[in-house]
JSON list of C-alpha atoms in Angstrom, two decimals:
[
{"chain": "A", "resi": 56, "resn": "LYS", "atom": "CA", "xyz": [79.71, 12.98, -73.12]},
{"chain": "A", "resi": 57, "resn": "GLN", "atom": "CA", "xyz": [78.52, 10.10, -75.25]},
{"chain": "A", "resi": 58, "resn": "THR", "atom": "CA", "xyz": [81.98, 9.77, -76.79]},
{"chain": "A", "resi": 59, "resn": "LEU", "atom": "CA", "xyz": [83.66, 9.60, -73.38]},
{"chain": "A", "resi": 60, "resn": "LEU", "atom": "CA", "xyz": [81.43, 7.16, -71.54]},
{"chain": "A", "resi": 61, "resn": "PRO", "atom": "CA", "xyz": [78.48, 5.79, -73.55]},
{"chain": "A", "resi": 62, "resn": "LEU", "atom": "CA", "xyz": [75.74, 4.76, -71.16]},
{"chain": "A", "resi": 63, "resn": "LEU", "atom": "CA", "xyz": [74.57, 1.19, -71.03]},
{"chain": "A", "resi": 64, "resn": "ARG", "atom": "CA", "xyz": [70.91, 0.30, -71.36]},
{"chain": "A", "resi": 65, "resn": "GLU", "atom": "CA", "xyz": [70.61, -0.38, -67.63]},
{"chain": "A", "resi": 66, "resn": "GLU", "atom": "CA", "xyz": [72.27, 2.95, -66.77]},
{"chain": "A", "resi": 67, "resn": "THR", "atom": "CA", "xyz": [70.06, 5.22, -68.84]},
{"chain": "A", "resi": 68, "resn": "SER", "atom": "CA", "xyz": [67.07, 4.64, -66.53]},
{"chain": "A", "resi": 69, "resn": "SER", "atom": "CA", "xyz": [68.92, 6.23, -63.57]},
{"chain": "A", "resi": 70, "resn": "PHE", "atom": "CA", "xyz": [69.72, 9.51, -65.35]},
{"chain": "A", "resi": 71, "resn": "ILE", "atom": "CA", "xyz": [67.62, 12.53, -66.24]},
{"chain": "A", "resi": 72, "resn": "PHE", "atom": "CA", "xyz": [68.04, 13.87, -69.75]},
{"chain": "A", "resi": 73, "resn": "PRO", "atom": "CA", "xyz": [66.99, 17.56, -69.81]},
{"chain": "A", "resi": 74, "resn": "CYS", "atom": "CA", "xyz": [65.94, 17.60, -73.47]},
{"chain": "A", "resi": 75, "resn": "HIS", "atom": "CA", "xyz": [63.75, 14.51, -73.20]},
{"chain": "A", "resi": 76, "resn": "PRO", "atom": "CA", "xyz": [60.06, 15.59, -73.22]},
{"chain": "A", "resi": 77, "resn": "ALA", "atom": "CA", "xyz": [58.72, 12.58, -71.33]},
{"chain": "A", "resi": 78, "resn": "VAL", "atom": "CA", "xyz": [58.83, 12.20, -67.56]},
{"chain": "A", "resi": 79, "resn": "GLN", "atom": "CA", "xyz": [61.72, 9.88, -66.73]},
{"chain": "A", "resi": 80, "resn": "ARG", "atom": "CA", "xyz": [62.03, 7.25, -64.03]},
{"chain": "A", "resi": 81, "resn": "PRO", "atom": "CA", "xyz": [63.95, 9.32, -61.40]},
{"chain": "A", "resi": 82, "resn": "GLU", "atom": "CA", "xyz": [61.40, 12.11, -61.82]},
{"chain": "A", "resi": 83, "resn": "LEU", "atom": "CA", "xyz": [58.40, 9.77, -61.78]},
{"chain": "A", "resi": 84, "resn": "GLN", "atom": "CA", "xyz": [58.81, 8.81, -58.12]},
{"chain": "A", "resi": 85, "resn": "TYR", "atom": "CA", "xyz": [59.00, 12.43, -56.98]},
{"chain": "A", "resi": 86, "resn": "MET", "atom": "CA", "xyz": [56.03, 13.37, -59.15]},
{"chain": "A", "resi": 87, "resn": "VAL", "atom": "CA", "xyz": [53.94, 10.51, -57.74]},
{"chain": "A", "resi": 88, "resn": "MET", "atom": "CA", "xyz": [54.76, 11.61, -54.18]},
{"chain": "A", "resi": 89, "resn": "GLU", "atom": "CA", "xyz": [53.62, 15.14, -54.99]},
{"chain": "A", "resi": 90, "resn": "LEU", "atom": "CA", "xyz": [50.40, 13.83, -56.52]},
{"chain": "A", "resi": 91, "resn": "LEU", "atom": "CA", "xyz": [49.76, 11.68, -53.45]},
{"chain": "A", "resi": 92, "resn": "ARG", "atom": "CA", "xyz": [49.91, 14.83, -51.34]},
{"chain": "A", "resi": 93, "resn": "CYS", "atom": "CA", "xyz": [46.99, 16.19, -53.35]},
{"chain": "A", "resi": 94, "resn": "ILE", "atom": "CA", "xyz": [44.78, 13.24, -52.38]},
{"chain": "A", "resi": 95, "resn": "PRO", "atom": "CA", "xyz": [43.83, 14.66, -48.92]},
{"chain": "A", "resi": 96, "resn": "LEU", "atom": "CA", "xyz": [42.82, 17.93, -50.58]},
{"chain": "A", "resi": 97, "resn": "LEU", "atom": "CA", "xyz": [40.78, 16.01, -53.14]},
{"chain": "A", "resi": 98, "resn": "LEU", "atom": "CA", "xyz": [39.05, 13.98, -50.44]},
{"chain": "A", "resi": 99, "resn": "PHE", "atom": "CA", "xyz": [38.32, 17.14, -48.45]},
{"chain": "A", "resi": 100, "resn": "LEU", "atom": "CA", "xyz": [36.91, 18.83, -51.55]},
{"chain": "A", "resi": 101, "resn": "LEU", "atom": "CA", "xyz": [34.70, 15.84, -52.32]},
{"chain": "A", "resi": 102, "resn": "PHE", "atom": "CA", "xyz": [33.51, 15.79, -48.71]},
{"chain": "A", "resi": 103, "resn": "VAL", "atom": "CA", "xyz": [32.65, 19.50, -48.80]},
{"chain": "A", "resi": 104, "resn": "CYS", "atom": "CA", "xyz": [30.80, 19.19, -52.12]},
{"chain": "A", "resi": 105, "resn": "GLY", "atom": "CA", "xyz": [28.94, 16.12, -50.90]},
{"chain": "A", "resi": 106, "resn": "LEU", "atom": "CA", "xyz": [28.03, 17.85, -47.64]},
{"chain": "A", "resi": 107, "resn": "ASP", "atom": "CA", "xyz": [26.79, 20.88, -49.59]},
{"chain": "A", "resi": 108, "resn": "HIS", "atom": "CA", "xyz": [24.57, 18.70, -51.76]},
{"chain": "A", "resi": 109, "resn": "PHE", "atom": "CA", "xyz": [23.31, 16.78, -48.71]},
{"chain": "A", "resi": 110, "resn": "ILE", "atom": "CA", "xyz": [22.37, 19.97, -46.83]},
{"chain": "A", "resi": 111, "resn": "PHE", "atom": "CA", "xyz": [20.69, 21.37, -49.94]},
{"chain": "A", "resi": 112, "resn": "SER", "atom": "CA", "xyz": [18.65, 18.19, -50.34]},
{"chain": "A", "resi": 113, "resn": "ILE", "atom": "CA", "xyz": [17.47, 18.37, -46.72]},
{"chain": "A", "resi": 114, "resn": "LEU", "atom": "CA", "xyz": [16.55, 22.05, -46.95]},
{"chain": "A", "resi": 115, "resn": "SER", "atom": "CA", "xyz": [14.77, 21.46, -50.25]},
{"chain": "A", "resi": 116, "resn": "ILE", "atom": "CA", "xyz": [12.69, 18.67, -48.71]},
{"chain": "A", "resi": 117, "resn": "ILE", "atom": "CA", "xyz": [11.81, 20.92, -45.79]},
{"chain": "A", "resi": 118, "resn": "GLN", "atom": "CA", "xyz": [10.91, 23.75, -48.14]},
{"chain": "A", "resi": 119, "resn": "HIS", "atom": "CA", "xyz": [8.60, 21.65, -50.32]},
{"chain": "A", "resi": 120, "resn": "HIS", "atom": "CA", "xyz": [6.97, 19.46, -47.66]},
{"chain": "A", "resi": 121, "resn": "SER", "atom": "CA", "xyz": [6.66, 21.82, -44.69]},
{"chain": "A", "resi": 122, "resn": "PHE", "atom": "CA", "xyz": [4.67, 24.57, -46.35]},
{"chain": "A", "resi": 123, "resn": "VAL", "atom": "CA", "xyz": [1.49, 25.35, -44.39]},
{"chain": "A", "resi": 124, "resn": "GLN", "atom": "CA", "xyz": [-1.13, 27.95, -45.42]},
{"chain": "A", "resi": 125, "resn": "TYR", "atom": "CA", "xyz": [-3.88, 29.18, -43.12]},
{"chain": "A", "resi": 126, "resn": "SER", "atom": "CA", "xyz": [-7.15, 30.71, -44.29]},
{"chain": "A", "resi": 127, "resn": "TYR", "atom": "CA", "xyz": [-9.42, 32.34, -41.64]},
{"chain": "A", "resi": 128, "resn": "GLN", "atom": "CA", "xyz": [-12.82, 33.75, -42.49]},
{"chain": "A", "resi": 129, "resn": "ALA", "atom": "CA", "xyz": [-15.29, 35.24, -39.91]},
{"chain": "A", "resi": 130, "resn": "SER", "atom": "CA", "xyz": [-18.64, 37.01, -40.15]},
{"chain": "A", "resi": 131, "resn": "HIS", "atom": "CA", "xyz": [-20.33, 38.94, -37.29]},
{"chain": "A", "resi": 132, "resn": "HIS", "atom": "CA", "xyz": [-23.78, 40.44, -37.38]},
{"chain": "A", "resi": 133, "resn": "LEU", "atom": "CA", "xyz": [-25.53, 42.02, -34.35]},
{"chain": "A", "resi": 134, "resn": "SER", "atom": "CA", "xyz": [-29.03, 43.43, -34.71]},
{"chain": "A", "resi": 135, "resn": "VAL", "atom": "CA", "xyz": [-31.33, 44.48, -31.86]},
{"chain": "A", "resi": 136, "resn": "ASN", "atom": "CA", "xyz": [-34.99, 45.11, -32.78]},
{"chain": "A", "resi": 137, "resn": "VAL", "atom": "CA", "xyz": [-37.22, 46.88, -30.24]},
{"chain": "A", "resi": 138, "resn": "MET", "atom": "CA", "xyz": [-40.90, 46.60, -30.98]},
{"chain": "A", "resi": 139, "resn": "GLY", "atom": "CA", "xyz": [-43.51, 49.02, -29.81]},
{"chain": "A", "resi": 140, "resn": "THR", "atom": "CA", "xyz": [-44.42, 52.67, -30.06]},
{"chain": "A", "resi": 141, "resn": "SER", "atom": "CA", "xyz": [-44.15, 53.75, -26.50]},
{"chain": "A", "resi": 142, "resn": "LEU", "atom": "CA", "xyz": [-41.71, 56.24, -25.09]},
{"chain": "A", "resi": 143, "resn": "MET", "atom": "CA", "xyz": [-39.64, 53.47, -23.55]},
{"chain": "A", "resi": 144, "resn": "ALA", "atom": "CA", "xyz": [-39.48, 51.66, -26.88]},
{"chain": "A", "resi": 145, "resn": "GLU", "atom": "CA", "xyz": [-38.32, 54.80, -28.62]},
{"chain": "A", "resi": 146, "resn": "LEU", "atom": "CA", "xyz": [-35.71, 55.36, -25.92]},
{"chain": "A", "resi": 147, "resn": "LEU", "atom": "CA", "xyz": [-34.44, 51.80, -26.22]},
{"chain": "A", "resi": 148, "resn": "ARG", "atom": "CA", "xyz": [-34.29, 51.98, -29.99]},
{"chain": "A", "resi": 149, "resn": "GLY", "atom": "CA", "xyz": [-32.22, 55.17, -29.69]},
{"chain": "A", "resi": 150, "resn": "THR", "atom": "CA", "xyz": [-29.76, 53.73, -27.18]},
{"chain": "A", "resi": 151, "resn": "ILE", "atom": "CA", "xyz": [-29.52, 50.01, -27.93]},
{"chain": "A", "resi": 152, "resn": "GLY", "atom": "CA", "xyz": [-29.92, 50.46, -31.65]},
{"chain": "A", "resi": 153, "resn": "ALA", "atom": "CA", "xyz": [-26.44, 51.99, -31.74]},
{"chain": "A", "resi": 154, "resn": "LEU", "atom": "CA", "xyz": [-25.10, 48.54, -30.90]},
{"chain": "A", "resi": 155, "resn": "ASN", "atom": "CA", "xyz": [-26.18, 47.10, -34.23]},
{"chain": "A", "resi": 156, "resn": "THR", "atom": "CA", "xyz": [-22.97, 46.07, -36.04]},
{"chain": "A", "resi": 157, "resn": "SER", "atom": "CA", "xyz": [-22.15, 43.95, -39.03]},
{"chain": "A", "resi": 158, "resn": "PHE", "atom": "CA", "xyz": [-18.70, 43.06, -40.38]},
{"chain": "A", "resi": 159, "resn": "ASP", "atom": "CA", "xyz": [-16.95, 40.26, -42.33]},
{"chain": "A", "resi": 160, "resn": "SER", "atom": "CA", "xyz": [-13.23, 39.36, -41.93]},
{"chain": "A", "resi": 161, "resn": "GLN", "atom": "CA", "xyz": [-11.02, 37.08, -44.09]},
{"chain": "A", "resi": 162, "resn": "VAL", "atom": "CA", "xyz": [-7.34, 36.41, -43.24]},
{"chain": "A", "resi": 163, "resn": "GLU", "atom": "CA", "xyz": [-4.91, 34.28, -45.26]},
{"chain": "A", "resi": 164, "resn": "THR", "atom": "CA", "xyz": [-1.38, 33.57, -43.95]},
{"chain": "A", "resi": 165, "resn": "SER", "atom": "CA", "xyz": [1.37, 30.97, -44.39]},
{"chain": "A", "resi": 166, "resn": "ASN", "atom": "CA", "xyz": [4.80, 29.99, -43.02]},
{"chain": "A", "resi": 167, "resn": "LEU", "atom": "CA", "xyz": [6.60, 30.77, -46.29]},
{"chain": "A", "resi": 168, "resn": "ALA", "atom": "CA", "xyz": [8.74, 33.45, -44.66]},
{"chain": "A", "resi": 169, "resn": "CYS", "atom": "CA", "xyz": [9.98, 30.94, -42.06]},
{"chain": "A", "resi": 170, "resn": "LEU", "atom": "CA", "xyz": [10.95, 28.22, -44.56]},
{"chain": "A", "resi": 171, "resn": "PRO", "atom": "CA", "xyz": [14.57, 27.92, -45.78]},
{"chain": "A", "resi": 172, "resn": "GLN", "atom": "CA", "xyz": [15.22, 29.31, -49.23]},
{"chain": "A", "resi": 173, "resn": "ALA", "atom": "CA", "xyz": [18.00, 26.95, -50.37]},
{"chain": "A", "resi": 174, "resn": "SER", "atom": "CA", "xyz": [19.76, 27.44, -53.71]},
{"chain": "A", "resi": 175, "resn": "GLU", "atom": "CA", "xyz": [21.81, 24.69, -55.33]},
{"chain": "A", "resi": 176, "resn": "MET", "atom": "CA", "xyz": [25.34, 25.33, -56.64]},
{"chain": "A", "resi": 177, "resn": "THR", "atom": "CA", "xyz": [25.58, 25.43, -60.40]},
{"chain": "A", "resi": 178, "resn": "ARG", "atom": "CA", "xyz": [27.89, 23.32, -62.49]},
{"chain": "A", "resi": 179, "resn": "GLN", "atom": "CA", "xyz": [30.09, 26.34, -63.15]},
{"chain": "A", "resi": 180, "resn": "GLN", "atom": "CA", "xyz": [30.47, 26.94, -59.41]},
{"chain": "A", "resi": 181, "resn": "TYR", "atom": "CA", "xyz": [31.50, 23.33, -58.88]},
{"chain": "A", "resi": 182, "resn": "LEU", "atom": "CA", "xyz": [33.99, 23.68, -61.72]},
{"chain": "A", "resi": 183, "resn": "ASP", "atom": "CA", "xyz": [35.42, 26.88, -60.25]},
{"chain": "A", "resi": 184, "resn": "THR", "atom": "CA", "xyz": [35.79, 25.10, -56.91]},
{"chain": "A", "resi": 185, "resn": "CYS", "atom": "CA", "xyz": [37.68, 22.14, -58.39]},
{"chain": "A", "resi": 186, "resn": "LEU", "atom": "CA", "xyz": [39.79, 24.23, -60.77]},
{"chain": "A", "resi": 187, "resn": "PRO", "atom": "CA", "xyz": [42.50, 25.21, -58.22]},
{"chain": "A", "resi": 188, "resn": "LEU", "atom": "CA", "xyz": [43.03, 21.57, -57.27]},
{"chain": "A", "resi": 189, "resn": "GLY", "atom": "CA", "xyz": [43.30, 20.63, -60.95]},
{"chain": "A", "resi": 190, "resn": "LEU", "atom": "CA", "xyz": [45.88, 23.37, -61.47]},
{"chain": "A", "resi": 191, "resn": "LEU", "atom": "CA", "xyz": [47.79, 22.11, -58.45]},
{"chain": "A", "resi": 192, "resn": "ALA", "atom": "CA", "xyz": [47.90, 18.58, -59.87]},
{"chain": "A", "resi": 193, "resn": "LEU", "atom": "CA", "xyz": [49.01, 19.96, -63.23]},
{"chain": "A", "resi": 194, "resn": "LEU", "atom": "CA", "xyz": [51.81, 21.90, -61.56]},
{"chain": "A", "resi": 195, "resn": "CYS", "atom": "CA", "xyz": [52.93, 18.70, -59.81]},
{"chain": "A", "resi": 196, "resn": "VAL", "atom": "CA", "xyz": [53.33, 17.12, -63.24]},
{"chain": "A", "resi": 197, "resn": "LEU", "atom": "CA", "xyz": [54.95, 20.12, -64.92]},
{"chain": "A", "resi": 198, "resn": "GLN", "atom": "CA", "xyz": [57.34, 21.00, -62.11]},
{"chain": "A", "resi": 199, "resn": "VAL", "atom": "CA", "xyz": [59.75, 18.27, -63.20]},
{"chain": "A", "resi": 200, "resn": "TYR", "atom": "CA", "xyz": [60.76, 20.38, -66.20]},
{"chain": "A", "resi": 201, "resn": "PRO", "atom": "CA", "xyz": [61.83, 23.52, -64.25]},
{"chain": "A", "resi": 202, "resn": "PHE", "atom": "CA", "xyz": [63.65, 21.25, -61.80]},
{"chain": "A", "resi": 203, "resn": "ARG", "atom": "CA", "xyz": [65.90, 20.10, -64.63]},
{"chain": "A", "resi": 204, "resn": "LEU", "atom": "CA", "xyz": [67.42, 23.59, -64.70]},
{"chain": "A", "resi": 205, "resn": "ARG", "atom": "CA", "xyz": [68.77, 23.29, -61.16]},
{"chain": "A", "resi": 206, "resn": "ARG", "atom": "CA", "xyz": [71.95, 21.54, -62.24]},
{"chain": "A", "resi": 207, "resn": "ALA", "atom": "CA", "xyz": [72.60, 24.08, -65.00]},
{"chain": "A", "resi": 208, "resn": "ILE", "atom": "CA", "xyz": [72.07, 27.00, -62.61]},
{"chain": "A", "resi": 209, "resn": "ALA", "atom": "CA", "xyz": [74.33, 25.44, -59.98]},
{"chain": "A", "resi": 210, "resn": "ALA", "atom": "CA", "xyz": [77.00, 24.70, -62.61]},
{"chain": "A", "resi": 211, "resn": "PHE", "atom": "CA", "xyz": [76.91, 28.33, -63.77]},
{"chain": "A", "resi": 212, "resn": "TYR", "atom": "CA", "xyz": [77.51, 29.75, -60.29]},
{"chain": "A", "resi": 213, "resn": "PHE", "atom": "CA", "xyz": [79.78, 26.98, -58.96]},
{"chain": "A", "resi": 214, "resn": "PRO", "atom": "CA", "xyz": [81.89, 25.63, -61.86]},
{"chain": "A", "resi": 215, "resn": "LYS", "atom": "CA", "xyz": [84.49, 23.99, -59.59]},
{"chain": "A", "resi": 216, "resn": "ARG", "atom": "CA", "xyz": [81.83, 22.09, -57.70]},
{"chain": "A", "resi": 217, "resn": "GLU", "atom": "CA", "xyz": [80.33, 21.01, -61.03]},
{"chain": "A", "resi": 218, "resn": "LYS", "atom": "CA", "xyz": [83.68, 19.63, -62.16]},
{"chain": "A", "resi": 219, "resn": "ALA", "atom": "CA", "xyz": [84.02, 17.68, -58.90]},
{"chain": "A", "resi": 220, "resn": "ARG", "atom": "CA", "xyz": [80.51, 16.29, -59.31]},
{"chain": "A", "resi": 221, "resn": "VAL", "atom": "CA", "xyz": [81.24, 15.16, -62.88]},
{"chain": "A", "resi": 222, "resn": "LEU", "atom": "CA", "xyz": [84.43, 13.38, -61.80]},
{"chain": "A", "resi": 223, "resn": "PHE", "atom": "CA", "xyz": [82.63, 11.73, -58.92]},
{"chain": "A", "resi": 224, "resn": "LEU", "atom": "CA", "xyz": [79.86, 10.54, -61.24]},
{"chain": "A", "resi": 225, "resn": "TYR", "atom": "CA", "xyz": [82.39, 9.23, -63.76]},
{"chain": "A", "resi": 226, "resn": "ASN", "atom": "CA", "xyz": [84.26, 7.19, -61.14]},
{"chain": "A", "resi": 227, "resn": "LYS", "atom": "CA", "xyz": [80.99, 5.99, -59.65]},
{"chain": "A", "resi": 228, "resn": "LEU", "atom": "CA", "xyz": [79.84, 4.66, -63.02]},
{"chain": "A", "resi": 229, "resn": "LEU", "atom": "CA", "xyz": [83.14, 2.84, -63.52]},
{"chain": "A", "resi": 230, "resn": "ARG", "atom": "CA", "xyz": [82.83, 1.16, -60.12]},
{"chain": "A", "resi": 231, "resn": "GLN", "atom": "CA", "xyz": [79.21, 0.23, -60.81]},
{"chain": "A", "resi": 232, "resn": "ARG", "atom": "CA", "xyz": [80.13, -1.29, -64.16]},
{"chain": "A", "resi": 233, "resn": "LYS", "atom": "CA", "xyz": [82.87, -3.34, -62.57]},
{"chain": "A", "resi": 234, "resn": "ASN", "atom": "CA", "xyz": [80.54, -4.64, -59.88]},
{"chain": "A", "resi": 235, "resn": "PHE", "atom": "CA", "xyz": [77.79, -5.18, -62.45]},
{"chain": "A", "resi": 236, "resn": "LEU", "atom": "CA", "xyz": [80.08, -7.30, -64.59]},
{"chain": "A", "resi": 237, "resn": "HIS", "atom": "CA", "xyz": [81.07, -9.38, -61.58]},
{"chain": "A", "resi": 238, "resn": "LEU", "atom": "CA", "xyz": [77.48, -9.91, -60.54]},
{"chain": "A", "resi": 239, "resn": "GLN", "atom": "CA", "xyz": [76.31, -10.76, -64.04]},
{"chain": "A", "resi": 240, "resn": "ARG", "atom": "CA", "xyz": [79.10, -13.30, -64.50]},
{"chain": "A", "resi": 241, "resn": "GLY", "atom": "CA", "xyz": [77.99, -15.05, -61.33]},
{"chain": "A", "resi": 242, "resn": "ARG", "atom": "CA", "xyz": [74.34, -14.96, -62.40]},
{"chain": "A", "resi": 243, "resn": "VAL", "atom": "CA", "xyz": [75.11, -16.36, -65.86]},
{"chain": "A", "resi": 244, "resn": "ALA", "atom": "CA", "xyz": [77.28, -19.08, -64.31]},
{"chain": "A", "resi": 245, "resn": "ARG", "atom": "CA", "xyz": [74.49, -20.12, -61.94]},
{"chain": "A", "resi": 246, "resn": "GLN", "atom": "CA", "xyz": [72.02, -20.08, -64.82]},
{"chain": "A", "resi": 247, "resn": "ALA", "atom": "CA", "xyz": [74.34, -22.23, -66.95]},
{"chain": "A", "resi": 248, "resn": "ARG", "atom": "CA", "xyz": [74.67, -24.85, -64.20]},
{"chain": "A", "resi": 249, "resn": "GLN", "atom": "CA", "xyz": [70.92, -25.33, -64.09]},
{"chain": "A", "resi": 250, "resn": "PRO", "atom": "CA", "xyz": [69.50, -27.96, -66.47]},
{"chain": "A", "resi": 251, "resn": "PRO", "atom": "CA", "xyz": [67.49, -26.50, -69.36]},
{"chain": "A", "resi": 252, "resn": "THR", "atom": "CA", "xyz": [63.74, -26.69, -69.07]},
{"chain": "A", "resi": 253, "resn": "LEU", "atom": "CA", "xyz": [61.47, -28.59, -71.43]},
{"chain": "A", "resi": 254, "resn": "GLY", "atom": "CA", "xyz": [60.33, -25.35, -73.09]},
{"chain": "A", "resi": 255, "resn": "THR", "atom": "CA", "xyz": [63.91, -24.27, -73.76]},
{"chain": "A", "resi": 256, "resn": "LEU", "atom": "CA", "xyz": [64.80, -27.64, -75.30]},
{"chain": "A", "resi": 257, "resn": "LEU", "atom": "CA", "xyz": [61.66, -27.55, -77.45]},
{"chain": "A", "resi": 258, "resn": "LEU", "atom": "CA", "xyz": [62.45, -24.01, -78.62]},
{"chain": "A", "resi": 259, "resn": "ARG", "atom": "CA", "xyz": [66.01, -24.96, -79.60]},
{"chain": "A", "resi": 260, "resn": "TRP", "atom": "CA", "xyz": [64.79, -28.04, -81.46]},
{"chain": "A", "resi": 261, "resn": "CYS", "atom": "CA", "xyz": [62.22, -26.01, -83.41]},
{"chain": "A", "resi": 262, "resn": "ARG", "atom": "CA", "xyz": [64.83, -23.41, -84.34]},
{"chain": "A", "resi": 263, "resn": "ARG", "atom": "CA", "xyz": [67.19, -26.11, -85.62]},
{"chain": "A", "resi": 264, "resn": "ARG", "atom": "CA", "xyz": [64.43, -28.04, -87.37]},
{"chain": "A", "resi": 265, "resn": "TRP", "atom": "CA", "xyz": [62.80, -25.07, -89.07]},
{"chain": "A", "resi": 266, "resn": "PRO", "atom": "CA", "xyz": [65.19, -22.14, -89.45]},
{"chain": "A", "resi": 267, "resn": "TRP", "atom": "CA", "xyz": [62.44, -19.92, -90.87]},
{"chain": "A", "resi": 268, "resn": "LEU", "atom": "CA", "xyz": [60.78, -19.94, -87.44]},
{"chain": "A", "resi": 269, "resn": "ARG", "atom": "CA", "xyz": [63.61, -17.88, -86.00]},
{"chain": "A", "resi": 270, "resn": "ARG", "atom": "CA", "xyz": [61.77, -14.71, -86.96]},
{"chain": "A", "resi": 271, "resn": "CYS", "atom": "CA", "xyz": [58.87, -15.70, -84.71]},
{"chain": "A", "resi": 272, "resn": "LEU", "atom": "CA", "xyz": [60.69, -17.67, -82.00]},
{"chain": "A", "resi": 273, "resn": "ARG", "atom": "CA", "xyz": [63.30, -15.07, -81.24]},
{"chain": "A", "resi": 274, "resn": "GLN", "atom": "CA", "xyz": [65.63, -15.51, -78.31]},
{"chain": "A", "resi": 275, "resn": "ARG", "atom": "CA", "xyz": [66.56, -12.79, -75.86]},
{"chain": "A", "resi": 276, "resn": "CYS", "atom": "CA", "xyz": [69.82, -11.46, -74.55]},
{"chain": "A", "resi": 277, "resn": "THR", "atom": "CA", "xyz": [71.00, -13.40, -71.51]},
{"chain": "A", "resi": 278, "resn": "LEU", "atom": "CA", "xyz": [71.90, -10.21, -69.62]},
{"chain": "A", "resi": 279, "resn": "CYS", "atom": "CA", "xyz": [69.50, -7.42, -70.61]},
{"chain": "A", "resi": 280, "resn": "GLY", "atom": "CA", "xyz": [66.69, -9.45, -72.20]},
{"chain": "A", "resi": 281, "resn": "THR", "atom": "CA", "xyz": [66.43, -7.53, -75.47]},
{"chain": "A", "resi": 282, "resn": "PRO", "atom": "CA", "xyz": [64.87, -9.46, -78.39]},
{"chain": "A", "resi": 283, "resn": "GLU", "atom": "CA", "xyz": [67.18, -11.11, -80.87]},
{"chain": "A", "resi": 284, "resn": "THR", "atom": "CA", "xyz": [68.51, -9.03, -83.78]},
{"chain": "A", "resi": 285, "resn": "PRO", "atom": "CA", "xyz": [71.13, -9.78, -86.46]},
{"chain": "A", "resi": 286, "resn": "ARG", "atom": "CA", "xyz": [73.70, -8.01, -84.29]},
{"chain": "A", "resi": 287, "resn": "HIS", "atom": "CA", "xyz": [73.27, -10.46, -81.41]},
{"chain": "A", "resi": 288, "resn": "ARG", "atom": "CA", "xyz": [76.22, -12.81, -80.88]},
{"chain": "A", "resi": 289, "resn": "PRO", "atom": "CA", "xyz": [75.94, -16.39, -79.61]},
{"chain": "A", "resi": 290, "resn": "CYS", "atom": "CA", "xyz": [78.34, -17.91, -77.17]},
{"chain": "A", "resi": 291, "resn": "PRO", "atom": "CA", "xyz": [81.32, -19.63, -78.92]},
{"chain": "A", "resi": 292, "resn": "ASP", "atom": "CA", "xyz": [80.69, -22.78, -76.87]},
{"chain": "A", "resi": 293, "resn": "PRO", "atom": "CA", "xyz": [78.30, -24.92, -78.97]},
{"chain": "A", "resi": 294, "resn": "GLU", "atom": "CA", "xyz": [76.88, -26.55, -75.80]},
{"chain": "A", "resi": 295, "resn": "CYS", "atom": "CA", "xyz": [76.05, -23.21, -74.17]},
{"chain": "A", "resi": 296, "resn": "GLY", "atom": "CA", "xyz": [73.47, -21.70, -76.49]},
{"chain": "A", "resi": 297, "resn": "ALA", "atom": "CA", "xyz": [73.50, -18.33, -74.70]},
{"chain": "A", "resi": 298, "resn": "LEU", "atom": "CA", "xyz": [72.83, -15.23, -76.78]},
{"chain": "A", "resi": 299, "resn": "TYR", "atom": "CA", "xyz": [74.13, -11.71, -76.10]},
{"chain": "A", "resi": 300, "resn": "CYS", "atom": "CA", "xyz": [73.40, -8.36, -77.67]},
{"chain": "A", "resi": 301, "resn": "GLU", "atom": "CA", "xyz": [76.26, -6.36, -79.10]},
{"chain": "A", "resi": 302, "resn": "GLN", "atom": "CA", "xyz": [76.44, -4.01, -76.14]},
{"chain": "A", "resi": 303, "resn": "CYS", "atom": "CA", "xyz": [76.43, -6.73, -73.52]},
{"chain": "A", "resi": 304, "resn": "TRP", "atom": "CA", "xyz": [78.91, -8.83, -75.51]}
]
């Protein structure tokens, strides 16, 4: 409850607000880990697509540069002429003359049937191949929103455990704030013991010399580092010069 324990600026980054549309810091680490798990699948997909294109290029080169066409043409003519008018000549013309033949042959063939007939994948096929991986990456980003319902579901079925968790979180925040205050006091004390740098002295002198420059040369909160606003409060010690926001003060 905001009225019971308002969160400090440093504490809001460690909580998940269910109604906040943006991905918050505790969810960002888990989401990045899930996206990193998709990298091996992406590399494998790129390797498969690259291997497909490489094999297609090789088969296409073989198909276009290994085509061989053969053309065979033959002509055969056999003619036996027996001269004379004798009986032997007539007998030879009747027997050997049957051997007279004449034919022409022309054959054309090629190795087209033996060549690879490679077909390249279309852009739509590549898109359909990469679409499941894109959906997987989108689910890794969107899964943080259904995960926010886990606490509400657990609180509905286990109300006593939810009450114990809330009390534990409340006491944990109080202990953290106490330790945070102790640590910040020590840090501010160490920072105050250090001599101011030349830039800090020059900035203070310019602010005192020209008060209208305070809008441009704004200081920051000593603890959280937020830019100076009218609600910021300076340290009562005039020699300190430290500035604190209203929440840190």
